[in-house]
Coordinates of C-alpha atoms in Angstrom, one line a residue:
Chain A
X1 CA -39.7 -4.9 236.3
X2 CA -40.5 -8.1 234.5
X3 CA -36.9 -7.6 232.4
X4 CA -35.0 -6.9 235.4
X5 CA -36.1 -10.2 236.9
X6 CA -34.7 -11.7 234.1
X7 CA -30.8 -10.3 235.4
X8 CA -31.7 -13.1 238.1
X9 CA -30.8 -13.1 242.0
X10 CA -30.4 -9.7 243.6
X11 CA -26.6 -9.6 243.7
X12 CA -26.8 -7.3 240.4
X13 CA -28.9 -4.4 242.6
X14 CA -25.7 -4.1 244.9
X15 CA -23.2 -4.4 241.6
X16 CA -25.2 -1.7 239.9
X17 CA -25.3 0.5 243.0
X18 CA -21.5 -0.2 243.1
X19 CA -21.3 1.1 239.3
X20 CA -23.0 4.1 240.2
X21 CA -20.9 4.7 243.3
X22 CA -17.5 4.0 240.9
X23 CA -18.7 6.2 238.4
X24 CA -19.6 9.2 240.6
X25 CA -16.3 8.8 242.8
X26 CA -14.3 8.6 239.2
X27 CA -16.2 11.6 237.7
X28 CA -15.1 13.3 240.9
X29 CA -12.0 12.7 241.1
X30 CA -11.2 12.8 237.4
X31 CA -12.8 16.5 235.9
X32 CA -12.4 15.2 232.3
X33 CA -14.1 12.0 233.3
X34 CA -17.3 12.8 231.0
X35 CA -15.4 13.5 227.7
X36 CA -16.5 11.4 225.1
X37 CA -12.8 10.6 224.2
X38 CA -12.1 9.4 227.9
X39 CA -15.1 7.5 228.2
X40 CA -13.9 5.7 224.7
X41 CA -10.8 5.2 226.2
X42 CA -11.9 3.6 229.1
X43 CA -14.7 1.4 227.3
X44 CA -11.7 0.0 225.4
X45 CA -9.7 -0.8 228.2
X46 CA -12.9 -2.8 229.8
X47 CA -14.1 -4.7 226.3
X48 CA -11.7 -7.3 226.6
X49 CA -12.8 -8.3 230.1
X50 CA -16.8 -7.6 229.1
X51 CA -16.6 -10.1 226.1
X52 CA -14.6 -12.9 227.8
X53 CA -17.3 -12.3 230.8
X54 CA -20.1 -12.6 228.1
X55 CA -18.8 -15.8 226.7
X56 CA -18.0 -17.4 230.5
X57 CA -21.7 -16.3 231.2
X58 CA -23.5 -19.0 228.8
X59 CA -20.9 -22.4 230.5
X60 CA -21.9 -21.1 233.9
X61 CA -25.6 -20.8 233.2
X62 CA -25.3 -24.1 231.8
X63 CA -23.7 -25.2 235.2
X64 CA -20.2 -25.6 233.9
X65 CA -17.1 -23.4 234.2
X66 CA -14.3 -22.3 231.9
X67 CA -10.8 -21.6 233.5
X68 CA -9.4 -21.9 230.4
X69 CA -10.5 -18.9 228.5
X70 CA -7.3 -16.9 229.7
X71 CA -4.9 -19.4 227.8
X72 CA -8.0 -19.3 224.7
X73 CA -7.1 -15.7 224.6
X74 CA -3.2 -16.3 224.1
X75 CA -3.2 -18.9 221.6
X76 CA -5.8 -17.1 219.3
X77 CA -3.4 -13.6 219.9
X78 CA -0.2 -16.1 218.4
X79 CA -2.2 -18.2 215.9
X80 CA -3.6 -14.6 214.3
X81 CA -0.6 -12.8 214.4
X82 CA 1.5 -15.5 213.3
X83 CA -0.7 -15.8 210.1
X84 CA -1.1 -12.2 209.4
X85 CA 2.8 -12.2 209.4
X86 CA 3.0 -15.1 207.3
X87 CA 0.7 -14.2 204.6
X88 CA 2.1 -10.9 204.0
X89 CA 0.4 -8.5 206.3
X90 CA -1.9 -7.1 203.6
X91 CA -5.6 -6.5 204.0
X92 CA -6.4 -10.1 202.6
X93 CA -4.0 -11.4 205.6
X94 CA -5.8 -9.5 208.1
X95 CA -9.0 -11.2 207.3
X96 CA -7.8 -14.6 207.0
X97 CA -5.8 -14.1 210.4
X98 CA -9.1 -12.7 212.1
X99 CA -10.9 -15.4 210.7
X100 CA -8.5 -18.3 211.8
X101 CA -8.1 -16.7 215.4
X102 CA -11.9 -17.0 215.7
X103 CA -11.6 -20.4 214.5
X104 CA -8.8 -21.6 216.7
X105 CA -10.9 -20.1 219.5
X106 CA -14.5 -21.9 218.7
X107 CA -12.3 -25.2 218.6
X108 CA -10.7 -25.1 222.1
X109 CA -13.7 -24.3 223.4
X110 CA -15.3 -27.6 221.3
X111 CA -12.3 -29.7 222.7
X112 CA -13.5 -28.6 226.2
X113 CA -17.0 -29.0 225.8
X114 CA -16.9 -32.5 224.1
X115 CA -14.2 -33.6 226.7
X116 CA -16.4 -32.3 229.8
X117 CA -20.0 -33.3 228.2
X118 CA -19.1 -36.0 226.2
X119 CA -16.5 -37.9 228.5
X120 CA -18.4 -36.5 231.5
X121 CA -15.2 -35.1 233.1
X122 CA -14.8 -32.5 236.1
X123 CA -15.2 -28.7 234.3
X124 CA -12.8 -27.2 237.1
X125 CA -10.1 -29.8 236.8
X126 CA -10.5 -30.3 233.1
X127 CA -10.5 -26.7 232.3
X128 CA -7.2 -26.4 234.1
X129 CA -5.5 -29.1 232.4
X130 CA -6.7 -27.8 228.8
X131 CA -5.4 -24.6 229.5
X132 CA -1.8 -26.0 230.3
X133 CA -2.3 -27.7 227.0
X134 CA -3.7 -24.4 225.2
X135 CA -0.6 -22.2 226.8
X136 CA 2.1 -24.7 225.7
X137 CA 0.8 -25.1 222.2
X138 CA 0.3 -20.6 221.8
X139 CA 4.0 -21.0 223.1
X140 CA 4.9 -23.4 220.4
X141 CA 3.2 -21.2 218.1
X142 CA 5.3 -18.2 219.4
X143 CA 8.3 -18.8 222.0
X144 CA 8.6 -15.1 222.4
X145 CA 6.6 -12.1 222.6
X146 CA 7.0 -9.6 219.6
X147 CA 6.2 -9.9 216.1
X148 CA 3.9 -6.7 215.7
X149 CA 0.7 -6.7 213.4
X150 CA 0.7 -4.4 210.8
X151 CA -0.5 -0.8 211.2
X152 CA -4.0 -1.1 209.3
X153 CA -4.9 -3.9 212.0
X154 CA -4.6 -1.6 215.4
X155 CA -5.3 1.8 213.4
X156 CA -8.5 0.3 212.1
X157 CA -9.4 -0.8 216.4
X158 CA -8.4 2.5 217.3
X159 CA -10.1 4.4 214.2
X160 CA -14.1 4.5 213.3
X161 CA -16.1 2.1 211.2
X162 CA -18.7 4.4 209.0
X163 CA -18.1 7.2 211.8
X164 CA -18.5 5.0 214.8
X165 CA -15.5 4.3 216.9
X166 CA -14.6 0.6 216.2
X167 CA -14.8 -0.5 219.7
X168 CA -18.6 0.6 219.9
X169 CA -19.5 -1.4 217.0
X170 CA -18.0 -4.3 218.5
X171 CA -19.7 -3.2 222.0
X172 CA -22.7 -3.3 219.8
X173 CA -22.0 -6.6 217.8
X174 CA -21.1 -8.3 221.0
X175 CA -24.8 -6.4 222.5
X176 CA -26.5 -8.0 219.5
X177 CA -25.6 -11.4 219.7
X178 CA -25.9 -11.6 223.5
X179 CA -29.3 -10.2 223.1
X180 CA -30.3 -12.7 219.8
X181 CA -29.0 -15.7 222.1
X182 CA -31.0 -14.3 225.0
X183 CA -34.5 -14.6 222.9
X184 CA -33.7 -18.2 221.3
X185 CA -35.2 -21.3 223.0
X186 CA -31.1 -21.9 223.5
X187 CA -31.1 -19.6 226.4
X188 CA -33.9 -21.4 228.2
X189 CA -32.6 -24.8 227.8
X190 CA -29.2 -23.9 228.7
X191 CA -30.5 -22.6 232.1
X192 CA -32.8 -26.1 232.4
X193 CA -29.5 -27.7 231.9
X194 CA -27.7 -25.8 234.6
X195 CA -30.3 -25.4 237.0
X196 CA -31.9 -28.8 237.3
X197 CA -29.6 -30.9 235.1
X198 CA -31.3 -34.5 235.7
X199 CA -34.8 -32.9 234.9
X200 CA -33.4 -31.3 231.4
X201 CA -32.3 -34.7 230.3
X202 CA -35.4 -36.3 231.6
X203 CA -37.4 -34.1 229.2
X204 CA -35.6 -34.9 226.3
X205 CA -32.8 -31.9 226.1
X206 CA -29.6 -32.6 224.4
X207 CA -27.6 -31.8 227.3
X208 CA -24.4 -32.6 225.0
X209 CA -25.3 -30.3 222.6
X210 CA -26.4 -27.6 224.7
X211 CA -23.0 -27.7 226.9
X212 CA -20.4 -28.3 224.1
X213 CA -22.7 -24.7 222.3
X214 CA -22.2 -22.8 225.7
X215 CA -18.0 -23.7 225.8
X216 CA -17.7 -22.9 221.6
X217 CA -19.4 -19.5 222.6
X218 CA -17.1 -19.1 225.7
X219 CA -13.7 -19.9 223.1
X220 CA -15.3 -17.5 220.4
X221 CA -15.6 -14.8 222.6
X222 CA -12.4 -15.3 224.0
X223 CA -11.3 -15.2 220.8
X224 CA -13.1 -12.0 220.3
X225 CA -11.2 -10.2 223.5
X226 CA -8.0 -12.2 222.1
X227 CA -8.4 -10.1 218.9
X228 CA -9.8 -6.4 220.8
X229 CA -5.9 -7.0 222.7
X230 CA -4.3 -7.7 219.7
X231 CA -5.4 -4.4 218.2
X232 CA -4.2 -2.3 221.7
X233 CA -1.1 -4.3 222.2
X234 CA 0.0 -4.7 218.4
X235 CA 1.8 -7.7 218.7
X236 CA 1.9 -11.0 219.6
X237 CA 2.5 -12.2 223.4
X238 CA 2.1 -16.1 224.0
X239 CA 1.3 -15.4 228.0
X240 CA -1.5 -12.9 227.3
X241 CA -4.4 -13.0 229.5
X242 CA -3.8 -14.9 232.3
X243 CA -6.0 -13.4 234.9
X244 CA -8.9 -13.0 232.5
X245 CA -10.9 -16.1 233.2
X246 CA -10.5 -15.5 237.2
X247 CA -11.8 -12.0 236.6
X248 CA -14.4 -12.8 233.9
X249 CA -15.6 -15.7 236.8
X250 CA -15.6 -12.7 239.0
X251 CA -17.7 -10.4 237.1
X252 CA -20.4 -13.2 236.0
X253 CA -20.3 -13.9 239.8
X254 CA -20.7 -10.0 240.2
X255 CA -23.8 -10.0 237.5
X256 CA -26.2 -12.0 239.4
X257 CA -25.3 -15.3 237.7
X258 CA -25.3 -18.2 240.2
X259 CA -22.2 -20.0 239.8
X260 CA -24.6 -23.5 240.3
X261 CA -26.1 -22.5 237.2
X262 CA -29.4 -21.8 235.8
X263 CA -29.8 -18.3 237.0
X264 CA -28.5 -15.3 235.4
X265 CA -27.6 -13.3 232.1
X266 CA -25.0 -11.5 230.2
X267 CA -26.5 -8.0 230.8
X268 CA -25.3 -8.5 234.4
X269 CA -22.1 -10.1 233.8
X270 CA -21.6 -7.0 231.6
X271 CA -21.8 -4.6 234.8
X272 CA -19.8 -6.8 236.8
X273 CA -16.9 -6.6 234.3
X274 CA -17.5 -2.8 234.3
X275 CA -17.3 -2.8 237.7
X276 CA -13.9 -4.7 237.9
X277 CA -12.6 -2.0 235.0
X278 CA -13.7 0.6 237.3
X279 CA -12.1 -0.5 240.3
X280 CA -9.0 -0.2 238.6
X281 CA -9.5 3.6 237.2
X282 CA -10.9 4.7 240.5
X283 CA -7.5 3.9 242.4
X284 CA -5.2 5.2 239.6
X285 CA -7.2 8.5 240.1
X286 CA -7.4 8.6 243.8
X287 CA -3.5 8.5 243.6
X288 CA -3.7 4.9 245.4
X289 CA -0.3 2.9 244.3
X290 CA -1.5 0.1 241.5
X291 CA -0.9 -2.7 244.4
X292 CA -3.9 -1.8 246.2
X293 CA -6.2 -2.8 242.9
X294 CA -6.4 -6.8 243.7
X295 CA -7.1 -5.4 247.4
X296 CA -10.0 -3.4 246.9
X297 CA -11.3 -5.5 243.9
X298 CA -11.6 -8.8 246.3
X299 CA -13.3 -6.5 249.1
X300 CA -15.7 -5.5 246.6
X301 CA -16.3 -8.7 245.2
X302 CA -17.1 -10.3 248.5
X303 CA -19.0 -7.0 249.9
X304 CA -21.2 -7.5 246.9
X305 CA -21.6 -10.7 247.0
X306 CA -22.5 -11.2 251.0
X307 CA -24.8 -7.4 249.9
X308 CA -26.4 -9.8 247.2
X309 CA -27.2 -12.4 249.7
X310 CA -28.3 -9.8 252.7
X311 CA -30.6 -8.1 249.8
X312 CA -32.3 -11.1 248.8
X313 CA -33.1 -12.3 252.7
X314 CA -34.3 -8.8 253.5
Chain B
X1 CA -15.0 -59.9 236.6
X2 CA -16.5 -56.7 238.2
X3 CA -14.2 -57.0 240.9
X4 CA -11.4 -56.9 238.5
X5 CA -12.9 -53.8 237.2
X6 CA -13.6 -52.4 241.1
X7 CA -9.7 -52.9 241.4
X8 CA -8.6 -51.4 238.2
X9 CA -10.9 -48.3 238.9
X10 CA -9.1 -48.2 242.5
X11 CA -7.2 -44.5 243.0
X12 CA -4.6 -45.9 245.2
X13 CA -4.2 -48.7 243.0
X14 CA -3.7 -46.2 239.9
X15 CA -1.4 -43.8 241.7
X16 CA 0.6 -46.4 242.7
X17 CA 1.0 -47.6 239.5
X18 CA 1.5 -44.8 237.9
X19 CA 4.3 -43.8 240.7
X20 CA 6.0 -46.6 239.6
X21 CA 5.7 -46.3 235.7
X22 CA 7.0 -42.4 236.3
X23 CA 10.2 -44.1 238.3
X24 CA 10.7 -46.2 235.5
X25 CA 10.7 -43.8 232.9
X26 CA 12.9 -41.3 234.7
X27 CA 15.3 -44.1 235.1
X28 CA 15.0 -45.1 231.7
X29 CA 15.3 -41.7 230.4
X30 CA 18.2 -40.7 232.8
X31 CA 19.6 -43.1 234.9
X32 CA 20.1 -42.3 238.5
X33 CA 16.5 -40.6 238.2
X34 CA 15.4 -43.3 240.7
X35 CA 18.3 -43.1 242.9
X36 CA 17.6 -42.8 246.6
X37 CA 18.6 -39.4 247.2
X38 CA 16.6 -38.2 244.0
X39 CA 13.4 -40.1 245.4
X40 CA 13.7 -38.1 248.7
X41 CA 14.5 -34.8 247.1
X42 CA 11.3 -35.5 245.1
X43 CA 9.1 -36.9 248.0
X44 CA 10.2 -33.4 250.0
X45 CA 8.9 -31.5 247.1
X46 CA 5.8 -33.6 247.2
X47 CA 5.5 -33.5 250.9
X48 CA 4.9 -29.2 250.7
X49 CA 2.2 -30.1 247.9
X50 CA 0.9 -33.0 249.7
X51 CA 0.2 -30.8 252.7
X52 CA -1.4 -28.3 251.1
X53 CA -3.4 -30.7 249.4
X54 CA -4.5 -32.1 253.2
X55 CA -6.1 -28.7 253.6
X56 CA -8.2 -28.6 249.9
X57 CA -8.9 -32.5 250.5
X58 CA -10.8 -31.5 254.0
X59 CA -12.7 -28.8 252.0
X60 CA -13.7 -30.8 248.8
X61 CA -14.8 -34.1 251.0
X62 CA -17.1 -31.4 253.0
X63 CA -19.3 -31.0 250.1
X64 CA -21.3 -28.1 248.5
X65 CA -19.2 -27.3 246.0
X66 CA -16.3 -27.2 248.5
X67 CA -13.0 -25.8 247.1
X68 CA -10.3 -23.2 248.6
X69 CA -8.3 -21.0 246.1
X70 CA -7.3 -18.7 248.4
X71 CA -4.7 -22.0 249.5
X72 CA -2.3 -20.6 247.6
X73 CA -2.5 -16.8 249.1
X74 CA -2.6 -18.3 252.3
X75 CA 0.6 -20.4 251.9
X76 CA 2.3 -16.7 250.7
X77 CA 0.7 -15.4 253.6
X78 CA 2.4 -18.2 255.9
X79 CA 5.7 -17.7 254.4
X80 CA 5.8 -14.0 255.0
X81 CA 4.4 -14.1 258.6
X82 CA 7.2 -17.1 259.3
X83 CA 9.9 -15.2 257.7
X84 CA 9.5 -11.7 259.6
X85 CA 8.9 -13.7 262.8
X86 CA 11.8 -15.5 262.5
X87 CA 14.3 -13.5 260.6
X88 CA 16.8 -16.3 260.8
X89 CA 17.2 -17.1 264.5
X90 CA 16.2 -20.7 265.1
X91 CA 14.6 -19.9 268.6
X92 CA 11.5 -18.1 266.8
X93 CA 10.8 -21.0 265.2
X94 CA 8.0 -22.2 267.1
X95 CA 6.1 -18.7 267.0
X96 CA 6.8 -18.7 263.2
X97 CA 4.6 -22.2 262.8
X98 CA 2.5 -20.8 265.5
X99 CA 1.8 -17.6 263.9
X100 CA 1.3 -18.8 260.5
X101 CA -1.1 -21.4 261.4
X102 CA -3.5 -19.1 263.4
X103 CA -3.4 -16.6 260.6
X104 CA -4.4 -19.2 258.0
X105 CA -6.7 -20.8 260.4
X106 CA -8.5 -17.6 261.1
X107 CA -8.6 -16.7 257.1
X108 CA -9.9 -19.9 257.0
X109 CA -12.7 -19.7 259.4
X110 CA -13.6 -16.2 257.3
X111 CA -13.9 -18.2 254.4
X112 CA -16.1 -20.7 256.2
X113 CA -18.3 -18.3 257.7
X114 CA -18.9 -16.5 254.3
X115 CA -19.4 -20.0 252.6
X116 CA -22.2 -21.5 255.3
X117 CA -23.7 -18.6 256.7
X118 CA -23.7 -15.8 253.6
X119 CA -24.0 -18.6 251.2
X120 CA -21.5 -17.4 249.0
X121 CA -20.1 -19.9 246.2
X122 CA -16.8 -21.6 247.8
X123 CA -14.8 -21.0 244.4
X124 CA -16.1 -17.0 244.6
X125 CA -15.7 -16.7 248.4
X126 CA -11.9 -18.2 248.0
X127 CA -11.2 -16.2 244.6
X128 CA -12.2 -12.8 246.6
X129 CA -10.0 -14.1 249.7
X130 CA -7.3 -14.8 247.4
X131 CA -7.7 -11.2 245.9
X132 CA -7.9 -9.6 249.4
X133 CA -4.9 -11.5 250.6
X134 CA -2.6 -11.0 247.9
X135 CA -3.5 -7.4 247.6
X136 CA -2.8 -7.0 251.6
X137 CA 0.5 -8.6 251.0
X138 CA 1.5 -6.2 248.3
X139 CA 0.2 -3.3 250.1
X140 CA 2.3 -3.9 253.9
X141 CA 5.4 -5.4 252.1
X142 CA 5.2 -2.9 249.3
X143 CA 6.4 -5.6 246.9
X144 CA 9.9 -6.0 248.8
X145 CA 10.6 -9.5 249.7
X146 CA 10.9 -9.6 253.6
X147 CA 12.3 -11.9 255.7
X148 CA 14.4 -15.0 255.9
X149 CA 14.0 -19.0 257.2
X150 CA 16.1 -19.8 260.1
X151 CA 18.9 -22.2 259.6
X152 CA 17.5 -25.1 261.4
X153 CA 14.1 -24.5 259.5
X154 CA 16.2 -24.7 256.7
X155 CA 17.7 -28.2 257.8
X156 CA 14.5 -29.7 258.5
X157 CA 13.3 -29.4 255.2
X158 CA 16.4 -30.2 253.4
X159 CA 18.9 -32.0 255.2
X160 CA 18.6 -35.6 256.3
X161 CA 17.1 -35.6 260.0
X162 CA 17.5 -39.6 260.2
X163 CA 18.8 -42.3 257.8
X164 CA 19.1 -39.5 254.9
X165 CA 15.4 -38.6 255.3
X166 CA 14.8 -35.0 256.3
X167 CA 12.4 -34.2 258.9
X168 CA 9.6 -32.8 257.0
X169 CA 9.0 -36.2 255.5
X170 CA 8.4 -37.6 258.9
X171 CA 5.9 -34.8 259.7
X172 CA 4.2 -35.5 256.4
X173 CA 3.9 -39.5 257.3
X174 CA 2.7 -38.1 260.5
X175 CA -0.1 -36.0 259.0
X176 CA -1.0 -39.1 256.3
X177 CA -1.6 -41.5 259.7
X178 CA -3.3 -38.8 261.3
X179 CA -5.6 -37.6 258.6
X180 CA -6.6 -41.2 258.0
X181 CA -7.2 -41.9 261.4
X182 CA -9.4 -38.8 261.7
X183 CA -11.2 -39.4 258.9
X184 CA -12.0 -43.2 259.2
X185 CA -12.0 -43.4 263.2
X186 CA -13.2 -40.5 265.1
X187 CA -16.8 -39.0 265.1
X188 CA -15.4 -35.6 263.3
X189 CA -14.1 -37.6 260.7
X190 CA -17.3 -39.3 260.1
X191 CA -19.0 -36.5 260.0
X192 CA -17.3 -35.1 256.9
X193 CA -18.5 -37.9 255.1
X194 CA -21.9 -37.4 255.8
X195 CA -22.2 -33.7 255.5
X196 CA -20.2 -34.1 252.6
X197 CA -22.6 -36.5 250.8
X198 CA -25.6 -35.9 251.9
X199 CA -26.0 -32.8 253.8
X200 CA -29.7 -33.1 254.6
X201 CA -29.7 -36.6 255.8
X202 CA -26.7 -35.3 258.4
X203 CA -28.8 -32.2 259.4
X204 CA -31.8 -34.6 260.2
X205 CA -29.6 -36.9 262.2
X206 CA -28.4 -33.9 263.9
X207 CA -25.0 -32.8 263.0
X208 CA -24.3 -29.5 263.0
X209 CA -23.0 -29.3 259.5
X210 CA -22.9 -25.3 259.1
X211 CA -20.1 -25.4 261.9
X212 CA -18.6 -28.6 260.4
X213 CA -17.7 -27.3 257.4
X214 CA -16.6 -23.9 259.1
X215 CA -13.9 -25.7 260.5
X216 CA -12.8 -27.9 257.6
X217 CA -12.3 -24.5 255.7
X218 CA -10.3 -23.4 259.2
X219 CA -8.3 -26.4 259.1
X220 CA -7.5 -25.7 255.1
X221 CA -6.6 -22.3 256.5
X222 CA -4.2 -23.8 259.0
X223 CA -2.9 -26.2 256.4
X224 CA -2.4 -23.6 254.0
X225 CA -0.1 -21.8 256.9
X226 CA 1.8 -24.3 257.6
X227 CA 2.6 -25.0 254.2
X228 CA 3.8 -21.5 253.9
X229 CA 6.5 -22.2 256.5
X230 CA 7.7 -25.3 254.9
X231 CA 7.9 -23.5 251.5
X232 CA 10.1 -20.6 253.6
X233 CA 12.1 -23.4 254.8
X234 CA 12.3 -24.8 251.6
X235 CA 13.6 -21.9 249.4
X236 CA 15.0 -20.2 252.4
X237 CA 13.1 -16.5 251.7
X238 CA 9.7 -15.6 250.5
X239 CA 8.3 -13.3 248.1
X240 CA 4.7 -12.2 248.0
X241 CA 3.4 -15.0 245.2
X242 CA 5.4 -17.7 246.6
X243 CA 2.1 -20.0 246.8
X244 CA 0.6 -19.3 243.7
X245 CA 1.7 -22.5 242.5
X246 CA -0.1 -24.9 244.7
X247 CA -3.5 -23.4 244.1
X248 CA -4.7 -25.7 241.1
X249 CA -1.9 -28.3 241.6
X250 CA -3.6 -29.3 245.0
X251 CA -6.9 -29.5 243.9
X252 CA -5.7 -32.0 241.1
X253 CA -3.4 -33.7 243.5
X254 CA -7.0 -34.6 245.4
X255 CA -8.9 -35.4 242.0
X256 CA -6.2 -37.7 240.8
X257 CA -6.1 -39.3 244.6
X258 CA -9.7 -40.3 244.2
X259 CA -11.8 -38.0 246.1
X260 CA -14.8 -36.9 244.5
X261 CA -15.3 -33.0 243.4
X262 CA -18.5 -33.4 244.4
X263 CA -17.6 -34.4 248.2
X264 CA -18.5 -37.2 250.4
X265 CA -15.9 -39.7 249.2
X266 CA -12.3 -40.4 249.0
X267 CA -9.3 -40.5 251.1
X268 CA -6.4 -38.1 252.3
X269 CA -4.0 -41.4 251.1
X270 CA -4.9 -41.2 247.3
X271 CA -4.3 -37.5 247.7
X272 CA -0.8 -38.2 248.7
X273 CA -0.2 -40.7 246.4
X274 CA -1.6 -37.9 243.7
X275 CA 1.0 -35.3 245.1
X276 CA 3.6 -37.5 244.7
X277 CA 2.5 -38.5 241.1
X278 CA 2.1 -35.1 240.3
X279 CA 5.3 -34.5 241.2
X280 CA 6.9 -37.2 239.7
X281 CA 5.2 -36.5 236.4
X282 CA 6.6 -32.8 236.2
X283 CA 10.2 -34.0 237.2
X284 CA 9.8 -36.7 234.5
X285 CA 9.1 -34.2 231.9
X286 CA 11.6 -31.9 232.9
X287 CA 14.0 -34.6 232.5
X288 CA 13.0 -35.4 229.3
X289 CA 14.9 -33.1 226.7
X290 CA 11.6 -31.4 225.9
X291 CA 11.2 -27.7 224.9
X292 CA 9.1 -26.2 227.3
X293 CA 5.9 -25.8 225.0
X294 CA 6.0 -29.7 224.7
X295 CA 6.3 -30.1 228.6
X296 CA 3.1 -28.3 228.7
X297 CA 1.3 -30.4 225.8
X298 CA 2.2 -33.9 227.5
X299 CA 1.5 -32.4 231.1
X300 CA -1.8 -31.1 230.8
X301 CA -2.6 -34.3 228.1
X302 CA -1.8 -36.6 231.0
X303 CA -3.8 -35.0 233.9
X304 CA -6.7 -35.3 231.1
X305 CA -5.8 -38.9 230.8
X306 CA -5.5 -39.5 234.8
X307 CA -8.9 -38.3 234.8
X308 CA -10.3 -40.2 232.3
X309 CA -9.4 -43.3 234.5
X310 CA -11.9 -42.0 237.7
X311 CA -12.2 -38.4 237.8
X312 CA -15.7 -38.7 235.6
X313 CA -18.9 -38.0 236.9
X314 CA -21.9 -40.0 237.2
X315 CA -24.1 -40.9 233.7
X316 CA -27.4 -39.1 233.9
X317 CA -30.7 -42.0 234.1
X318 CA -34.3 -41.2 232.9

């Protein structure tokens, strides 16, 4: 149980239960739900949210919040697509485009982190303001949706690497990064920063660097999510990912990470992201109109949070 | 010297200077920008944002990371309810206000109960509530716009009631005065600051902190419902996402109006000036012959600049 305690709080218990219930309902409603191809297609749909939620977890653990990650997703998408097209669209161009996209994501996170940790701005309003700037820049790079990515890009994303589906490779790499970071002093220090900021400061932790790193991780994971979305849509869209930031925050909170900072972890956020994804899937297969999604999603989030509190009180 | 610094950091002064500067810039860029009727039009837009921000302001003043992200959905709900209650009939306007405000108040109370008694963080509680209301609206309306404003309500928001000034501006002025009186001169107002700045101390002095906070969320919902009726008066009819555009601007107006997001400090007068400054800024950027992306970048940049002046957190000390 020691490993589970690391998840923090008790909300994740309710979330895990919700996930199991949703999986069972979906399996009943959709007979081929457990076929490998269906599993893969579901996990592909959930991947961008999972990635953004992992990144958001670090920011929230450090006691901040990143509302700009949706705009970062859009900016990374248009930069990557434009760079690939500008360099002729061959294999090298794709690689340079991917690197450029990740660079843009990390740079946006750096800007957020420097303004918030360095200049002591409020994270909520600051990342809202920077999200306006980032989406403005995205519209500057690519005013209209369009500009396709070359075929090898989306073929590779939908295909497999060394026999393993690319999407699973991305999941594994993301989990490895998260596991690596969780095992490093960085994770503990970040929790200290979010949990008791003054005490962390007084023990001599470099708060600024830790918080900036968290924002850069959020930007970088936002870039990963954007590159995956690009693999799905196969084109550029300056308005991509607008709802991702809020959904990711919900996923993180569902996963048991405290919004106040200091408690939680990425594994819970992944569960939370899957729950949010599964809600959409269940509603689709239950034959309910798509409109029910926001309603049910909101109710489940509130129920899980209230349930988490009640479980904790016992 | 420190007195001068204090003055220069006074949010009311900064917002006023920003408003003046924006008016001058607007007039220079496009002569006629600061004409009387133009200013009245801009103030009308500010009034709608300002009334929404009144609710946001109360919740933020109450502390504990108070914020109401459901305010946009409540505005949409208020507009849809009002539109259906009125369906073009002047006689039903009072009922429309009452129904929209009641619905908003009840939703706000639920937010407040979730935040205080279930200890759900306000950001998530109100985010979840936003999803529930938006989803409920879509399900109920099936996405088809329904209801429309009564002519008298549209005149109240858009046409002159007295000396060229529409009725909504008088209402907003009354709200500004009442909020100032309530916050600074009543027991309830003082207890909001007490709960917002140091909840434990407030509880120890015998204040019912939880009940106060629940009521603050209720009032935020009430202001949201009221704003919804004003919005449908402004636009004539409603669609189910009409309130979304007010969510984060209402928070920004509160912040650039000098209310601390940590709670316990600030005033509604500042928020009202913040709302005017925000609307003016957007308007000036629209008159500048810029492409959309350029406007966005300057808008975001200016918000950051305004926050640099006084939206900052305290320095940590050893």
